[in-house]
Amino acid sequence: MHASPHPRPPRRRKLLAALAVLLVLLALGAWAVMWRPAIDPQPRAPQFDAALVERGANVAMLGSCAACHTVDLNRPFAGGRPLATPFGTIYSTNITPDVRTGIGAWSEAAFTRALREGVARDGRLLYPAFPYDHYTRMAQDDIRALYAYFMTRPSLDAPAHPNELHFPMNFRPLVGFWNILYLDRSPWRPDPAQGAEWNRGAYLADAVAHCSACHSPRTRLGGEERKRFLDGGEAEGWYAPALNARSPSPLPWSRAHLAEYLRTGIATDHAMAGGPMQSVVDNLRLADARDVDAMATYMHSFLALAPARDTPAQRVAALPAPVPVPMRMPAPREGDPDLARMRLGHEVYAASCARCHDLGRTPTSGSALPLQKAVALYDPDPRSLIRIVRDGIEPPDGEPARWMPAFAGILTDEQTVALAAYLRRYGAAQPAWNTLEDDVRKAKQP
């Protein structure tokens, strides 16, 4: 018997060859996921029709673009605002038409790609703190109008602040894999079972205002949990309450009250907007009131699913202001198992809060909402209440509005914890929060 003139390669050589091919294919696949080409800079600034710019201004207000892209009101859209995320801090960028540091060199095609795919003009992938996973469903006419609006803003020189992200999220190309998991580029479609106003509100709330970006929980990789739509989320260290059947609101929302809240930041028998929601309201009050009403119609269709609850707020709501003494926040019971803390919380309340909150709130009063009605007392975690106590609520610069002072420099951590625990038990009659000490400590961190 003779050996074959073409012996088969050894098994090991075959395996190595297959592995090499696999690695090459994986490398090509990763390159395809993580790389995008640059789009040539536009040679000259385009001109726009005034009506298109006006439409773009409305889209910008509905999308609250200034909330993230403006730090100094004298330098609108120049970026630089830090956005805290679980992966580190991202700084918003300059979206004025400055050619060197803004989007002045961006064509409409480049601007559209950024909104639909999360890719900058130079091919860099944008971090999804910029909610392109919502903007991807915007109508092209709205994107064109938004582009016209930004390209006609004052040009401001404002270089990008370096992001401060943890490894490996500081390796920007990895965002390409995030896009595979969470970027659904399907176009927005109306629901034929709903009316025109509801569908208009649905489009605006999802594709433009991106409400669920804050009000839905997120996965460990930072993507929205679509199966838990509007189940409650977080924004910049605040709890963003659920806006569906799981709403913690102690009083039901009417559609009219929700529209009033979105336009003004305050509504009868509901707490005023605080934290990141203040910036949203600051923008919505400048938007077309019909569009804001449409958003209220859509969002209320989810809030209306919340079941009626017997809460202390229901009993206080039935009373005219000022709140009668028997309904004011009570002293702790002698048999309270956490009596020392509750007494301290009550003392803090009596010294710092009662003067305004015990009077109740009317449209023309300078007093405040009875805290039994404050949704922050009913939230599943205390972050929003702690931040309201520490940071207060201030109206925009130069705007006359209700406000609440900050107590960060007045109350100790122990007093803040005791006040929150007392309000939770005696204001909302809800089970104790178990993470108060940690949450107060975290709220002090920059």
Tab-separated table of C-alpha atoms in Angstrom:
chain	number	residue	atom	x	y	z
A	1	MET	CA	0.000	0.000	0.000
A	2	HIS	CA	1.332	3.484	-1.017
A	3	ALA	CA	0.826	6.899	0.718
A	4	SER	CA	-1.451	9.411	-1.077
A	5	PRO	CA	0.450	12.101	-3.108
A	6	HIS	CA	-1.922	14.759	-1.554
A	7	PRO	CA	-2.145	13.978	2.142
A	8	ARG	CA	-4.972	15.684	4.058
A	9	PRO	CA	-3.825	18.512	6.451
A	10	PRO	CA	-3.537	17.512	10.055
A	11	ARG	CA	-6.669	18.107	12.160
A	12	ARG	CA	-4.925	20.789	14.160
A	13	ARG	CA	-4.072	22.790	11.055
A	14	LYS	CA	-7.693	22.695	9.977
A	15	LEU	CA	-8.839	23.981	13.334
A	16	LEU	CA	-6.350	26.846	13.277
A	17	ALA	CA	-7.425	27.793	9.785
A	18	ALA	CA	-11.092	27.774	10.803
A	19	LEU	CA	-10.302	29.865	13.875
A	20	ALA	CA	-8.406	32.383	11.764
A	21	VAL	CA	-11.346	32.693	9.374
A	22	LEU	CA	-13.720	33.102	12.303
A	23	LEU	CA	-11.559	35.845	13.831
A	24	VAL	CA	-11.379	37.672	10.528
A	25	LEU	CA	-15.155	37.462	10.156
A	26	LEU	CA	-15.667	38.703	13.720
A	27	ALA	CA	-13.248	41.570	13.115
A	28	LEU	CA	-15.069	42.510	9.914
A	29	GLY	CA	-18.402	42.285	11.721
A	30	ALA	CA	-17.196	44.456	14.608
A	31	TRP	CA	-15.750	46.961	12.167
A	32	ALA	CA	-19.086	47.117	10.349
A	33	VAL	CA	-20.899	47.683	13.645
A	34	MET	CA	-18.516	50.284	15.079
A	35	TRP	CA	-17.405	52.291	12.040
A	36	ARG	CA	-19.336	54.894	10.122
A	37	PRO	CA	-17.943	57.150	7.388
A	38	ALA	CA	-17.630	60.905	7.754
A	39	ILE	CA	-19.941	63.140	5.752
A	40	ASP	CA	-18.231	65.982	3.914
A	41	PRO	CA	-18.642	69.424	5.508
A	42	GLN	CA	-21.076	71.676	3.742
A	43	PRO	CA	-19.306	74.460	1.821
A	44	ARG	CA	-21.593	77.307	2.881
A	45	ALA	CA	-24.357	78.035	5.339
A	46	PRO	CA	-27.810	77.287	3.908
A	47	GLN	CA	-30.706	79.724	3.902
A	48	PHE	CA	-34.096	78.928	5.399
A	49	ASP	CA	-37.667	80.104	5.151
A	50	ALA	CA	-38.879	81.920	8.277
A	51	ALA	CA	-41.899	79.623	8.589
A	52	LEU	CA	-39.613	76.581	8.631
A	53	VAL	CA	-37.474	78.138	11.371
A	54	GLU	CA	-40.589	78.889	13.408
A	55	ARG	CA	-41.745	75.288	13.068
A	56	GLY	CA	-38.290	74.149	14.148
A	57	ALA	CA	-38.470	76.364	17.230
A	58	ASN	CA	-41.640	74.567	18.277
A	59	VAL	CA	-40.026	71.164	17.721
A	60	ALA	CA	-37.019	72.251	19.798
A	61	MET	CA	-39.279	73.340	22.657
A	62	LEU	CA	-41.280	70.111	22.549
A	63	GLY	CA	-38.041	68.129	22.583
A	64	SER	CA	-36.618	70.258	25.436
A	65	CYS	CA	-33.349	70.566	23.524
A	66	ALA	CA	-32.248	73.531	25.645
A	67	ALA	CA	-32.640	71.478	28.816
A	68	CYS	CA	-29.517	69.474	27.980
A	69	HIS	CA	-27.663	71.784	25.608
A	70	THR	CA	-27.785	75.028	27.599
A	71	VAL	CA	-25.856	75.817	30.775
A	72	ASP	CA	-25.697	79.608	30.525
A	73	LEU	CA	-28.957	81.253	29.392
A	74	ASN	CA	-26.839	83.915	27.704
A	75	ARG	CA	-25.246	81.190	25.562
A	76	PRO	CA	-28.173	79.035	24.415
A	77	PHE	CA	-27.411	75.620	22.905
A	78	ALA	CA	-23.651	75.973	23.493
A	79	GLY	CA	-23.626	72.670	25.409
A	80	GLY	CA	-21.413	71.780	28.343
A	81	ARG	CA	-24.081	70.544	30.711
A	82	PRO	CA	-22.972	67.462	32.681
A	83	LEU	CA	-25.382	64.541	32.523
A	84	ALA	CA	-24.814	61.953	35.230
A	85	THR	CA	-25.358	58.371	34.066
A	86	PRO	CA	-24.614	54.986	35.683
A	87	PHE	CA	-21.613	54.801	33.342
A	88	GLY	CA	-20.099	58.164	34.237
A	89	THR	CA	-20.692	61.776	33.224
A	90	ILE	CA	-21.446	62.851	29.683
A	91	TYR	CA	-21.271	66.504	28.658
A	92	SER	CA	-23.681	67.892	26.102
A	93	THR	CA	-22.189	69.451	22.992
A	94	ASN	CA	-22.451	72.729	21.151
A	95	ILE	CA	-25.319	72.629	18.628
A	96	THR	CA	-25.060	76.236	17.477
A	97	PRO	CA	-23.896	76.844	13.869
A	98	ASP	CA	-20.286	77.520	14.870
A	99	VAL	CA	-18.198	75.785	12.205
A	100	ARG	CA	-15.300	74.821	14.459
A	101	THR	CA	-17.001	73.704	17.672
A	102	GLY	CA	-20.686	73.402	16.733
A	103	ILE	CA	-22.672	71.987	13.846
A	104	GLY	CA	-21.991	74.745	11.319
A	105	ALA	CA	-20.262	72.290	8.975
A	106	TRP	CA	-23.109	69.790	9.201
A	107	SER	CA	-25.379	69.360	6.202
A	108	GLU	CA	-28.998	68.384	6.671
A	109	ALA	CA	-27.964	64.829	5.761
A	110	ALA	CA	-25.412	64.784	8.575
A	111	PHE	CA	-27.920	66.269	11.019
A	112	THR	CA	-30.516	63.679	9.983
A	113	ARG	CA	-28.039	60.836	10.455
A	114	ALA	CA	-27.255	62.067	13.962
A	115	LEU	CA	-30.926	62.026	14.917
A	116	ARG	CA	-31.818	58.772	13.191
A	117	GLU	CA	-28.654	56.717	13.772
A	118	GLY	CA	-26.700	58.474	16.528
A	119	VAL	CA	-23.683	59.224	14.336
A	120	ALA	CA	-21.840	62.565	14.255
A	121	ARG	CA	-20.828	64.200	10.978
A	122	ASP	CA	-17.254	62.971	11.384
A	123	GLY	CA	-18.431	59.363	11.812
A	124	ARG	CA	-18.090	59.146	15.604
A	125	LEU	CA	-20.865	57.256	17.345
A	126	LEU	CA	-22.840	59.413	19.738
A	127	TYR	CA	-23.598	58.228	23.245
A	128	PRO	CA	-27.272	57.409	23.783
A	129	ALA	CA	-27.604	60.056	26.498
A	130	PHE	CA	-28.562	61.911	23.322
A	131	PRO	CA	-31.937	60.182	22.792
A	132	TYR	CA	-31.575	59.304	19.121
A	133	ASP	CA	-33.345	56.019	19.875
A	134	HIS	CA	-36.457	58.257	20.044
A	135	TYR	CA	-35.546	60.880	17.465
A	136	THR	CA	-35.098	58.139	14.874
A	137	ARG	CA	-38.905	58.060	14.610
A	138	MET	CA	-39.258	61.796	13.909
A	139	ALA	CA	-40.873	62.880	10.659
A	140	GLN	CA	-38.322	64.170	8.182
A	141	ASP	CA	-40.192	67.474	7.922
A	142	ASP	CA	-39.694	67.985	11.658
A	143	ILE	CA	-36.005	67.092	11.417
A	144	ARG	CA	-35.614	69.566	8.547
A	145	ALA	CA	-37.354	72.270	10.589
A	146	LEU	CA	-35.226	71.528	13.637
A	147	TYR	CA	-32.093	71.758	11.493
A	148	ALA	CA	-33.233	75.136	10.149
A	149	TYR	CA	-33.844	76.382	13.678
A	150	PHE	CA	-30.426	75.421	15.020
A	151	MET	CA	-28.581	76.651	11.940
A	152	THR	CA	-30.127	80.091	12.444
A	153	ARG	CA	-29.182	80.440	16.134
A	154	PRO	CA	-26.297	82.737	17.151
A	155	SER	CA	-22.975	81.036	16.469
A	156	LEU	CA	-21.055	80.408	19.693
A	157	ASP	CA	-17.528	79.128	20.157
A	158	ALA	CA	-17.754	76.348	22.746
A	159	PRO	CA	-15.397	73.362	22.469
A	160	ALA	CA	-16.749	70.048	23.738
A	161	HIS	CA	-15.977	69.151	27.340
A	162	PRO	CA	-14.346	65.690	27.584
A	163	ASN	CA	-16.694	63.024	28.874
A	164	GLU	CA	-15.855	61.234	32.130
A	165	LEU	CA	-16.990	57.671	31.519
A	166	HIS	CA	-15.897	54.479	33.196
A	167	PHE	CA	-14.100	51.699	31.296
A	168	PRO	CA	-15.160	50.121	28.973
A	169	MET	CA	-17.899	52.634	28.141
A	170	ASN	CA	-15.243	55.253	27.432
A	171	PHE	CA	-14.445	53.223	24.293
A	172	ARG	CA	-16.968	54.967	22.073
A	173	PRO	CA	-17.178	52.359	19.252
A	174	LEU	CA	-18.861	49.955	21.693
A	175	VAL	CA	-21.986	52.072	21.268
A	176	GLY	CA	-22.414	50.244	17.967
A	177	PHE	CA	-23.327	47.085	19.862
A	178	TRP	CA	-25.722	49.074	22.073
A	179	ASN	CA	-27.420	50.191	18.872
A	180	ILE	CA	-27.915	46.589	17.777
A	181	LEU	CA	-29.726	45.893	21.039
A	182	TYR	CA	-31.753	49.062	21.506
A	183	LEU	CA	-31.952	51.193	18.362
A	184	ASP	CA	-35.187	50.333	16.586
A	185	ARG	CA	-35.331	52.385	13.405
A	186	SER	CA	-38.884	51.418	12.538
A	187	PRO	CA	-40.863	54.523	11.561
A	188	TRP	CA	-43.488	55.845	13.940
A	189	ARG	CA	-46.981	54.647	13.030
A	190	PRO	CA	-50.311	56.037	14.255
A	191	ASP	CA	-52.783	53.819	16.074
A	192	PRO	CA	-55.905	53.607	13.881
A	193	ALA	CA	-58.011	52.821	16.949
A	194	GLN	CA	-57.237	56.250	18.452
A	195	GLY	CA	-58.208	59.779	17.466
A	196	ALA	CA	-56.088	62.438	15.780
A	197	GLU	CA	-55.210	64.302	18.994
A	198	TRP	CA	-54.168	61.117	20.803
A	199	ASN	CA	-51.963	60.107	17.880
A	200	ARG	CA	-50.449	63.572	17.650
A	201	GLY	CA	-49.661	63.367	21.351
A	202	ALA	CA	-48.264	59.856	20.988
A	203	TYR	CA	-45.908	60.972	18.226
A	204	LEU	CA	-44.720	64.009	20.163
A	205	ALA	CA	-44.329	62.175	23.486
A	206	ASP	CA	-42.354	59.340	21.913
A	207	ALA	CA	-40.386	60.658	18.948
A	208	VAL	CA	-39.824	64.259	20.065
A	209	ALA	CA	-40.250	64.737	23.823
A	210	HIS	CA	-38.903	61.224	24.587
A	211	CYS	CA	-40.929	61.017	27.823
A	212	SER	CA	-40.231	57.328	28.372
A	213	ALA	CA	-36.470	58.007	28.357
A	214	CYS	CA	-36.872	59.133	31.966
A	215	HIS	CA	-40.170	57.554	32.979
A	216	SER	CA	-39.348	53.956	31.991
A	217	PRO	CA	-36.829	51.722	33.774
A	218	ARG	CA	-33.592	50.870	32.023
A	219	THR	CA	-31.542	47.728	31.694
A	220	ARG	CA	-28.027	47.372	33.077
A	221	LEU	CA	-26.751	48.403	29.658
A	222	GLY	CA	-28.819	51.573	29.718
A	223	GLY	CA	-31.513	50.615	27.234
A	224	GLU	CA	-35.178	51.239	27.936
A	225	GLU	CA	-37.184	48.258	29.101
A	226	ARG	CA	-39.906	48.488	26.482
A	227	LYS	CA	-42.038	45.868	28.210
A	228	ARG	CA	-42.181	48.194	31.232
A	229	PHE	CA	-43.185	51.299	29.323
A	230	LEU	CA	-43.731	54.276	31.695
A	231	ASP	CA	-43.271	52.059	34.764
A	232	GLY	CA	-41.069	54.705	36.381
A	233	GLY	CA	-37.379	55.446	35.875
A	234	GLU	CA	-34.796	57.980	36.873
A	235	ALA	CA	-33.193	61.163	35.648
A	236	GLU	CA	-30.050	62.772	37.035
A	237	GLY	CA	-30.430	61.203	40.447
A	238	TRP	CA	-34.183	61.850	40.687
A	239	TYR	CA	-36.911	59.222	40.623
A	240	ALA	CA	-39.133	59.790	37.586
A	241	PRO	CA	-42.529	58.435	38.649
A	242	ALA	CA	-44.529	55.860	36.757
A	243	LEU	CA	-47.086	57.386	34.421
A	244	ASN	CA	-49.292	54.345	33.987
A	245	ALA	CA	-51.308	52.034	36.242
A	246	ARG	CA	-48.330	51.995	38.625
A	247	SER	CA	-48.443	55.766	39.153
A	248	PRO	CA	-47.622	56.598	42.802
A	249	SER	CA	-49.675	59.797	42.659
A	250	PRO	CA	-51.832	59.985	45.807
A	251	LEU	CA	-54.569	61.737	43.824
A	252	PRO	CA	-55.810	60.844	40.353
A	253	TRP	CA	-54.775	63.046	37.460
A	254	SER	CA	-57.398	64.581	35.232
A	255	ARG	CA	-56.460	65.289	31.651
A	256	ALA	CA	-56.997	69.036	32.258
A	257	HIS	CA	-54.711	69.038	35.305
A	258	LEU	CA	-52.016	67.180	33.389
A	259	ALA	CA	-52.156	69.687	30.534
A	260	GLU	CA	-51.961	72.517	33.083
A	261	TYR	CA	-48.960	70.872	34.744
A	262	LEU	CA	-47.097	70.402	31.455
A	263	ARG	CA	-47.655	74.038	30.495
A	264	THR	CA	-46.985	75.667	33.871
A	265	GLY	CA	-45.262	73.143	36.140
A	266	ILE	CA	-48.063	73.257	38.670
A	267	ALA	CA	-51.605	71.890	38.840
A	268	THR	CA	-54.411	71.874	41.375
A	269	ASP	CA	-53.797	69.325	44.153
A	270	HIS	CA	-50.499	68.134	42.650
A	271	ALA	CA	-46.917	69.021	43.557
A	272	MET	CA	-45.064	71.498	41.371
A	273	ALA	CA	-42.402	70.323	38.959
A	274	GLY	CA	-38.922	69.881	40.393
A	275	GLY	CA	-35.527	68.659	39.247
A	276	PRO	CA	-35.175	67.708	35.561
A	277	MET	CA	-38.932	68.130	35.026
A	278	GLN	CA	-38.541	71.860	35.647
A	279	SER	CA	-36.435	72.173	32.509
A	280	VAL	CA	-39.005	70.203	30.535
A	281	VAL	CA	-41.788	72.543	31.643
A	282	ASP	CA	-39.624	75.606	30.947
A	283	ASN	CA	-39.509	74.456	27.327
A	284	LEU	CA	-43.072	73.199	26.988
A	285	ARG	CA	-44.534	76.510	28.138
A	286	LEU	CA	-43.022	78.068	25.004
A	287	ALA	CA	-44.334	75.361	22.676
A	288	ASP	CA	-47.617	75.340	20.781
A	289	ALA	CA	-50.304	74.857	23.435
A	290	ARG	CA	-52.239	72.538	21.107
A	291	ASP	CA	-49.270	70.204	20.920
A	292	VAL	CA	-48.848	70.220	24.695
A	293	ASP	CA	-52.543	69.470	25.081
A	294	ALA	CA	-52.176	66.557	22.667
A	295	MET	CA	-49.316	65.165	24.753
A	296	ALA	CA	-51.503	65.471	27.842
A	297	THR	CA	-54.285	63.556	26.101
A	298	TYR	CA	-51.903	60.748	25.209
A	299	MET	CA	-50.141	60.537	28.577
A	300	HIS	CA	-53.387	60.742	30.498
A	301	SER	CA	-54.667	57.666	28.676
A	302	PHE	CA	-51.995	55.747	30.621
A	303	LEU	CA	-52.349	57.602	33.922
A	304	ALA	CA	-56.100	56.958	33.867
A	305	LEU	CA	-55.325	53.252	34.294
A	306	ALA	CA	-54.088	53.845	37.851
A	307	PRO	CA	-56.583	52.415	40.342
A	308	ALA	CA	-58.260	54.636	42.920
A	309	ARG	CA	-56.414	54.536	46.240
A	310	ASP	CA	-57.377	55.501	49.755
A	311	THR	CA	-54.597	57.890	50.710
A	312	PRO	CA	-54.242	60.698	53.249
A	313	ALA	CA	-54.194	63.007	50.245
A	314	GLN	CA	-57.768	62.039	49.374
A	315	ARG	CA	-58.974	63.210	52.765
A	316	VAL	CA	-56.977	66.450	52.686
A	317	ALA	CA	-58.081	67.181	49.105
A	318	ALA	CA	-61.677	67.355	50.258
A	319	LEU	CA	-60.866	70.204	52.637
A	320	PRO	CA	-60.665	73.891	51.726
A	321	ALA	CA	-57.449	75.775	52.531
A	322	PRO	CA	-56.240	76.565	55.097
A	323	VAL	CA	-55.950	72.956	56.185
A	324	PRO	CA	-57.854	72.448	59.463
A	325	VAL	CA	-55.719	71.665	62.461
A	326	PRO	CA	-56.895	68.044	62.758
A	327	MET	CA	-55.673	67.350	59.210
A	328	ARG	CA	-52.262	68.958	59.588
A	329	MET	CA	-49.246	66.732	59.912
A	330	PRO	CA	-49.595	65.033	63.304
A	331	ALA	CA	-47.110	64.433	66.090
A	332	PRO	CA	-45.756	60.862	66.268
A	333	ARG	CA	-47.698	58.322	68.271
A	334	GLU	CA	-46.245	57.407	71.665
A	335	GLY	CA	-46.140	53.754	70.678
A	336	ASP	CA	-44.281	54.335	67.412
A	337	PRO	CA	-41.487	51.700	67.163
A	338	ASP	CA	-39.149	54.362	65.734
A	339	LEU	CA	-40.289	57.100	68.085
A	340	ALA	CA	-36.989	58.957	68.547
A	341	ARG	CA	-36.461	59.366	64.816
A	342	MET	CA	-40.094	60.272	64.222
A	343	ARG	CA	-39.956	62.930	66.934
A	344	LEU	CA	-36.863	64.429	65.348
A	345	GLY	CA	-38.544	64.386	61.936
A	346	HIS	CA	-41.621	66.075	63.345
A	347	GLU	CA	-39.491	68.736	65.029
A	348	VAL	CA	-37.759	69.454	61.710
A	349	TYR	CA	-41.101	69.580	59.949
A	350	ALA	CA	-42.582	71.961	62.529
A	351	ALA	CA	-39.550	74.257	62.389
A	352	SER	CA	-38.860	74.254	58.645
A	353	CYS	CA	-41.934	73.117	56.711
A	354	ALA	CA	-45.173	73.674	58.615
A	355	ARG	CA	-45.283	77.443	58.206
A	356	CYS	CA	-45.972	77.049	54.472
A	357	HIS	CA	-47.285	73.516	54.030
A	358	ASP	CA	-49.798	73.524	56.873
A	359	LEU	CA	-51.630	76.459	55.292
A	360	GLY	CA	-52.361	74.621	52.076
A	361	ARG	CA	-52.127	76.086	48.580
A	362	THR	CA	-54.573	78.173	46.594
A	363	PRO	CA	-53.990	79.805	43.176
A	364	THR	CA	-53.143	83.180	44.741
A	365	SER	CA	-51.558	82.132	48.022
A	366	GLY	CA	-47.893	82.209	48.861
A	367	SER	CA	-48.210	79.018	50.868
A	368	ALA	CA	-47.585	75.461	49.787
A	369	LEU	CA	-49.253	72.140	49.044
A	370	PRO	CA	-50.133	70.016	52.102
A	371	LEU	CA	-47.460	67.353	52.053
A	372	GLN	CA	-50.027	64.576	52.230
A	373	LYS	CA	-50.599	65.386	48.541
A	374	ALA	CA	-46.927	65.460	47.521
A	375	VAL	CA	-46.160	62.558	45.180
A	376	ALA	CA	-42.538	62.421	46.361
A	377	LEU	CA	-43.772	60.975	49.678
A	378	TYR	CA	-45.414	58.088	47.812
A	379	ASP	CA	-42.553	57.262	45.413
A	380	PRO	CA	-41.039	53.784	45.753
A	381	ASP	CA	-37.706	55.364	46.711
A	382	PRO	CA	-36.868	58.633	48.504
A	383	ARG	CA	-34.468	60.201	46.015
A	384	SER	CA	-36.782	62.934	44.747
A	385	LEU	CA	-37.943	63.932	48.236
A	386	ILE	CA	-34.360	64.136	49.486
A	387	ARG	CA	-33.297	66.290	46.537
A	388	ILE	CA	-36.274	68.621	46.962
A	389	VAL	CA	-35.412	69.064	50.633
A	390	ARG	CA	-31.718	69.564	49.958
A	391	ASP	CA	-31.823	71.641	46.753
A	392	GLY	CA	-35.230	73.303	46.930
A	393	ILE	CA	-37.186	74.302	43.836
A	394	GLU	CA	-36.334	77.549	42.121
A	395	PRO	CA	-38.062	79.138	39.119
A	396	PRO	CA	-36.001	79.933	36.013
A	397	ASP	CA	-33.864	83.052	36.227
A	398	GLY	CA	-36.006	86.148	36.139
A	399	GLU	CA	-39.285	84.234	36.095
A	400	PRO	CA	-41.883	84.937	38.801
A	401	ALA	CA	-43.131	81.613	40.137
A	402	ARG	CA	-43.551	79.591	43.270
A	403	TRP	CA	-40.380	78.369	44.844
A	404	MET	CA	-39.100	76.397	47.802
A	405	PRO	CA	-35.886	77.147	49.696
A	406	ALA	CA	-33.009	74.683	49.846
A	407	PHE	CA	-32.176	73.137	53.206
A	408	ALA	CA	-28.868	71.492	52.307
A	409	GLY	CA	-26.904	73.992	54.377
A	410	ILE	CA	-29.369	73.958	57.247
A	411	LEU	CA	-30.281	70.350	57.982
A	412	THR	CA	-27.828	67.666	59.026
A	413	ASP	CA	-27.935	64.245	57.402
A	414	GLU	CA	-29.618	62.882	60.526
A	415	GLN	CA	-32.305	65.563	60.351
A	416	THR	CA	-32.889	64.993	56.640
A	417	VAL	CA	-33.249	61.253	57.170
A	418	ALA	CA	-35.603	61.764	60.104
A	419	LEU	CA	-37.731	64.284	58.178
A	420	ALA	CA	-38.081	61.953	55.172
A	421	ALA	CA	-38.916	58.982	57.403
A	422	TYR	CA	-41.500	61.013	59.324
A	423	LEU	CA	-43.160	62.369	56.163
A	424	ARG	CA	-43.317	58.896	54.649
A	425	ARG	CA	-45.040	57.419	57.686
A	426	TYR	CA	-47.262	60.268	58.885
A	427	GLY	CA	-47.820	62.096	55.606
A	428	ALA	CA	-48.312	59.231	53.178
A	429	ALA	CA	-48.977	56.268	55.523
A	430	GLN	CA	-46.617	54.197	53.382
A	431	PRO	CA	-44.093	51.509	54.399
A	432	ALA	CA	-40.707	52.854	55.446
A	433	TRP	CA	-37.946	53.403	52.912
A	434	ASN	CA	-35.012	51.153	53.759
A	435	THR	CA	-32.265	53.084	51.985
A	436	LEU	CA	-32.697	56.558	53.450
A	437	GLU	CA	-29.223	56.921	54.941
A	438	ASP	CA	-27.510	55.789	51.736
A	439	ASP	CA	-29.714	57.966	49.559
A	440	VAL	CA	-29.030	61.052	51.679
A	441	ARG	CA	-25.300	60.336	51.453
A	442	LYS	CA	-25.454	59.851	47.663
A	443	ALA	CA	-27.460	63.050	47.185
A	444	LYS	CA	-24.498	65.004	48.583
A	445	GLN	CA	-22.138	63.650	45.950
A	446	PRO	CA	-21.487	65.913	42.927
